[in-house]
């Protein structure tokens, strides 16, 4: 082999090495650019999804705020209801006391009124028979016990249904 052949072989090998290095550099640069574009696309999608996720988070925060407001409103309504129940109980107690006082007044009026069955002799019943037992009549007012609300609420002047105190006054016409 001659020297010129050896030089040509070395030149061809160096040229081939340079050509393959250049091709590798271009391929790497192309791959890097492709990865940059691909990463940019992924980032753009992530930004878009991030915006949607932000909207979902805002909606979740708004819903949580509504839930807290509804809970606070429910607690306020429960406190108001408890207050109303307490007030109703106090009014029931007051009404029961007033009802008891009214019943005592009716009983006192029945005792004083000469036309009332309650003013009759406790040993006799409404029929005038002194030997009959007044305690045998479950509706007897002679025992002077307090009347309960169910007996007096819907009956006039606090009398029991079927029993009348004083006869009604005729109306002037």
mmCIF file of C-alpha atoms in Angstrom:
data_model
loop_
_atom_site.group_PDB
_atom_site.id
_atom_site.type_symbol
_atom_site.label_atom_id
_atom_site.label_comp_id
_atom_site.label_asym_id
_atom_site.label_seq_id
_atom_site.Cartn_x
_atom_site.Cartn_y
_atom_site.Cartn_z
ATOM 1 C CA UNK A 1 0.000 0.000 0.000
ATOM 2 C CA UNK A 2 1.216 3.225 -0.915
ATOM 3 C CA UNK A 3 1.299 6.293 1.153
ATOM 4 C CA UNK A 4 -1.266 8.051 -0.890
ATOM 5 C CA UNK A 5 -3.660 5.181 -0.379
ATOM 6 C CA UNK A 6 -3.070 5.312 3.332
ATOM 7 C CA UNK A 7 -3.670 9.072 3.304
ATOM 8 C CA UNK A 8 -6.846 8.573 1.319
ATOM 9 C CA UNK A 9 -8.036 5.943 3.782
ATOM 10 C CA UNK A 10 -7.271 8.218 6.716
ATOM 11 C CA UNK A 11 -9.007 11.137 4.994
ATOM 12 C CA UNK A 12 -12.066 8.993 4.255
ATOM 13 C CA UNK A 13 -12.158 7.666 7.836
ATOM 14 C CA UNK A 14 -11.828 11.186 9.272
ATOM 15 C CA UNK A 15 -14.490 12.464 6.843
ATOM 16 C CA UNK A 16 -16.769 9.579 7.781
ATOM 17 C CA UNK A 17 -16.192 10.302 11.463
ATOM 18 C CA UNK A 18 -16.891 13.993 10.933
ATOM 19 C CA UNK A 19 -19.960 13.193 8.862
ATOM 20 C CA UNK A 20 -21.307 10.770 11.467
ATOM 21 C CA UNK A 21 -20.554 13.310 14.255
ATOM 22 C CA UNK A 22 -22.396 15.986 12.268
ATOM 23 C CA UNK A 23 -25.325 13.635 11.673
ATOM 24 C CA UNK A 24 -25.408 12.726 15.376
ATOM 25 C CA UNK A 25 -25.287 16.417 16.349
ATOM 26 C CA UNK A 26 -28.142 17.290 13.952
ATOM 27 C CA UNK A 27 -30.215 14.318 15.151
ATOM 28 C CA UNK A 28 -29.614 15.270 18.781
ATOM 29 C CA UNK A 29 -30.511 18.895 18.108
ATOM 30 C CA UNK A 30 -33.682 17.786 16.315
ATOM 31 C CA UNK A 31 -34.611 15.443 19.163
ATOM 32 C CA UNK A 32 -33.971 18.206 21.731
ATOM 33 C CA UNK A 33 -36.153 20.627 19.758
ATOM 34 C CA UNK A 34 -38.870 17.969 19.482
ATOM 35 C CA UNK A 35 -38.720 17.464 23.269
ATOM 36 C CA UNK A 36 -38.972 21.233 23.783
ATOM 37 C CA UNK A 37 -42.078 21.401 21.612
ATOM 38 C CA UNK A 38 -43.549 18.385 23.332
ATOM 39 C CA UNK A 39 -42.839 19.882 26.789
ATOM 40 C CA UNK A 40 -44.430 23.167 25.664
ATOM 41 C CA UNK A 41 -47.577 21.314 24.565
ATOM 42 C CA UNK A 42 -47.708 19.486 27.902
ATOM 43 C CA UNK A 43 -47.261 22.801 29.762
ATOM 44 C CA UNK A 44 -50.021 24.446 27.705
ATOM 45 C CA UNK A 45 -52.390 21.573 28.516
ATOM 46 C CA UNK A 46 -51.368 21.766 32.191
ATOM 47 C CA UNK A 47 -52.068 25.531 32.228
ATOM 48 C CA UNK A 48 -55.504 24.897 30.691
ATOM 49 C CA UNK A 49 -56.220 22.136 33.211
ATOM 50 C CA UNK A 50 -54.874 24.318 36.011
ATOM 51 C CA UNK A 51 -57.416 26.981 35.075
ATOM 52 C CA UNK A 52 -60.211 24.374 35.133
ATOM 53 C CA UNK A 53 -58.951 22.994 38.451
ATOM 54 C CA UNK A 54 -58.877 26.552 39.834
ATOM 55 C CA UNK A 55 -62.507 26.983 38.801
ATOM 56 C CA UNK A 56 -63.386 23.685 40.489
ATOM 57 C CA UNK A 57 -61.549 24.766 43.640
ATOM 58 C CA UNK A 58 -63.391 28.093 43.618
ATOM 59 C CA UNK A 59 -66.693 26.251 43.209
ATOM 60 C CA UNK A 60 -65.780 23.908 46.075
ATOM 61 C CA UNK A 61 -64.848 26.900 48.276
ATOM 62 C CA UNK A 62 -68.123 28.635 47.385
ATOM 63 C CA UNK A 63 -70.111 25.479 48.167
ATOM 64 C CA UNK A 64 -68.290 25.104 51.487
ATOM 65 C CA UNK A 65 -69.091 28.735 52.321
ATOM 66 C CA UNK A 66 -72.758 28.125 51.494
ATOM 67 C CA UNK A 67 -72.720 25.024 53.679
ATOM 68 C CA UNK A 68 -71.216 27.007 56.573
ATOM 69 C CA UNK A 69 -73.834 29.739 56.103
ATOM 70 C CA UNK A 70 -76.639 27.164 55.987
ATOM 71 C CA UNK A 71 -75.231 25.482 59.103
ATOM 72 C CA UNK A 72 -75.058 28.816 60.912
ATOM 73 C CA UNK A 73 -78.598 29.619 59.795
ATOM 74 C CA UNK A 74 -79.797 26.189 60.968
ATOM 75 C CA UNK A 75 -78.127 26.703 64.334
ATOM 76 C CA UNK A 76 -79.702 30.151 64.622
ATOM 77 C CA UNK A 77 -83.094 28.697 63.713
ATOM 78 C CA UNK A 78 -82.615 25.908 66.268
ATOM 79 C CA UNK A 79 -81.721 28.467 68.933
ATOM 80 C CA UNK A 80 -84.754 30.527 67.937
ATOM 81 C CA UNK A 81 -86.957 27.421 68.086
ATOM 82 C CA UNK A 82 -85.597 26.544 71.512
ATOM 83 C CA UNK A 83 -86.337 30.083 72.661
ATOM 84 C CA UNK A 84 -89.854 29.866 71.283
ATOM 85 C CA UNK A 85 -90.371 26.511 73.009
ATOM 86 C CA UNK A 86 -89.183 28.007 76.273
ATOM 87 C CA UNK A 87 -91.479 30.988 75.759
ATOM 88 C CA UNK A 88 -94.398 28.688 74.909
ATOM 89 C CA UNK A 89 -93.769 26.629 78.048
ATOM 90 C CA UNK A 90 -93.655 29.797 80.149
ATOM 91 C CA UNK A 91 -96.908 30.959 78.561
ATOM 92 C CA UNK A 92 -98.483 27.526 79.148
ATOM 93 C CA UNK A 93 -97.496 27.718 82.784
ATOM 94 C CA UNK A 94 -98.882 31.242 83.015
ATOM 95 C CA UNK A 95 -102.092 30.187 81.256
ATOM 96 C CA UNK A 96 -102.489 27.172 83.560
ATOM 97 C CA UNK A 97 -102.074 29.443 86.564
ATOM 98 C CA UNK A 98 -104.616 31.873 85.123
ATOM 99 C CA UNK A 99 -106.970 28.989 84.280
ATOM 100 C CA UNK A 100 -106.698 27.717 87.845
ATOM 101 C CA UNK A 101 -107.502 31.196 89.168
ATOM 102 C CA UNK A 102 -110.487 31.500 86.812
ATOM 103 C CA UNK A 103 -111.717 28.063 87.905
ATOM 104 C CA UNK A 104 -111.441 29.126 91.552
ATOM 105 C CA UNK A 105 -113.463 32.223 90.726
ATOM 106 C CA UNK A 106 -116.118 30.104 89.004
ATOM 107 C CA UNK A 107 -116.225 27.757 91.984
ATOM 108 C CA UNK A 108 -116.526 30.705 94.358
ATOM 109 C CA UNK A 109 -119.302 32.161 92.202
ATOM 110 C CA UNK A 110 -121.024 28.753 92.139
ATOM 111 C CA UNK A 111 -120.823 28.574 95.937
ATOM 112 C CA UNK A 112 -122.248 32.066 96.343
ATOM 113 C CA UNK A 113 -124.933 31.788 93.626
ATOM 114 C CA UNK A 114 -128.211 30.506 95.093
ATOM 115 C CA UNK A 115 -129.269 29.128 91.666
ATOM 116 C CA UNK A 116 -126.120 27.056 91.155
ATOM 117 C CA UNK A 117 -125.988 23.299 91.743
ATOM 118 C CA UNK A 118 -122.686 23.742 93.576
ATOM 119 C CA UNK A 119 -124.319 25.990 96.190
ATOM 120 C CA UNK A 120 -126.688 23.157 97.201
ATOM 121 C CA UNK A 121 -126.115 21.192 100.371
ATOM 122 C CA UNK A 122 -123.073 18.930 99.830
ATOM 123 C CA UNK A 123 -125.071 16.003 101.245
ATOM 124 C CA UNK A 124 -127.664 16.254 98.464
ATOM 125 C CA UNK A 125 -127.371 15.949 94.703
ATOM 126 C CA UNK A 126 -129.058 18.030 91.985
ATOM 127 C CA UNK A 127 -132.286 15.959 92.220
ATOM 128 C CA UNK A 128 -132.817 17.134 95.771
ATOM 129 C CA UNK A 129 -132.565 13.649 97.280
ATOM 130 C CA UNK A 130 -130.482 14.107 100.458
ATOM 131 C CA UNK A 131 -129.891 10.370 100.781
ATOM 132 C CA UNK A 132 -128.170 9.905 97.390
ATOM 133 C CA UNK A 133 -124.402 9.821 97.365
ATOM 134 C CA UNK A 134 -122.991 12.941 95.595
ATOM 135 C CA UNK A 135 -119.577 11.311 95.232
ATOM 136 C CA UNK A 136 -121.088 8.600 93.032
ATOM 137 C CA UNK A 137 -121.598 11.135 90.203
ATOM 138 C CA UNK A 138 -118.236 11.435 88.406
ATOM 139 C CA UNK A 139 -119.224 14.836 86.949
ATOM 140 C CA UNK A 140 -120.248 16.293 90.301
ATOM 141 C CA UNK A 141 -119.013 19.808 91.056
ATOM 142 C CA UNK A 142 -119.845 19.446 94.749
ATOM 143 C CA UNK A 143 -116.359 18.219 95.572
ATOM 144 C CA UNK A 144 -114.974 21.674 94.636
ATOM 145 C CA UNK A 145 -111.937 20.249 92.834
ATOM 146 C CA UNK A 146 -110.148 22.318 90.218
ATOM 147 C CA UNK A 147 -111.322 21.881 86.648
ATOM 148 C CA UNK A 148 -108.745 21.015 84.048
ATOM 149 C CA UNK A 149 -108.216 22.862 80.757
ATOM 150 C CA UNK A 150 -109.943 20.230 78.619
ATOM 151 C CA UNK A 151 -113.176 20.670 80.580
ATOM 152 C CA UNK A 152 -113.187 24.456 80.498
ATOM 153 C CA UNK A 153 -111.463 25.531 77.329
ATOM 154 C CA UNK A 154 -114.428 25.076 74.988
ATOM 155 C CA UNK A 155 -117.327 25.385 77.392
ATOM 156 C CA UNK A 156 -118.960 28.691 78.338
ATOM 157 C CA UNK A 157 -118.121 30.277 81.683
ATOM 158 C CA UNK A 158 -115.915 27.355 82.608
ATOM 159 C CA UNK A 159 -118.827 24.972 83.221
ATOM 160 C CA UNK A 160 -118.569 21.307 82.356
ATOM 161 C CA UNK A 161 -120.286 20.004 79.261
ATOM 162 C CA UNK A 162 -123.835 19.020 80.130
ATOM 163 C CA UNK A 163 -123.811 20.989 83.424
ATOM 164 C CA UNK A 164 -124.944 24.558 83.543
ATOM 165 C CA UNK A 165 -124.271 27.034 86.282
ATOM 166 C CA UNK A 166 -126.639 29.911 86.068
ATOM 167 C CA UNK A 167 -129.318 29.965 83.365
ATOM 168 C CA UNK A 168 -128.434 32.280 80.453
ATOM 169 C CA UNK A 169 -129.846 35.811 80.587
ATOM 170 C CA UNK A 170 -132.472 36.575 77.938
ATOM 171 C CA UNK A 171 -131.308 39.021 75.321
ATOM 172 C CA UNK A 172 -133.071 42.304 74.916
ATOM 173 C CA UNK A 173 -134.386 42.452 71.501
#
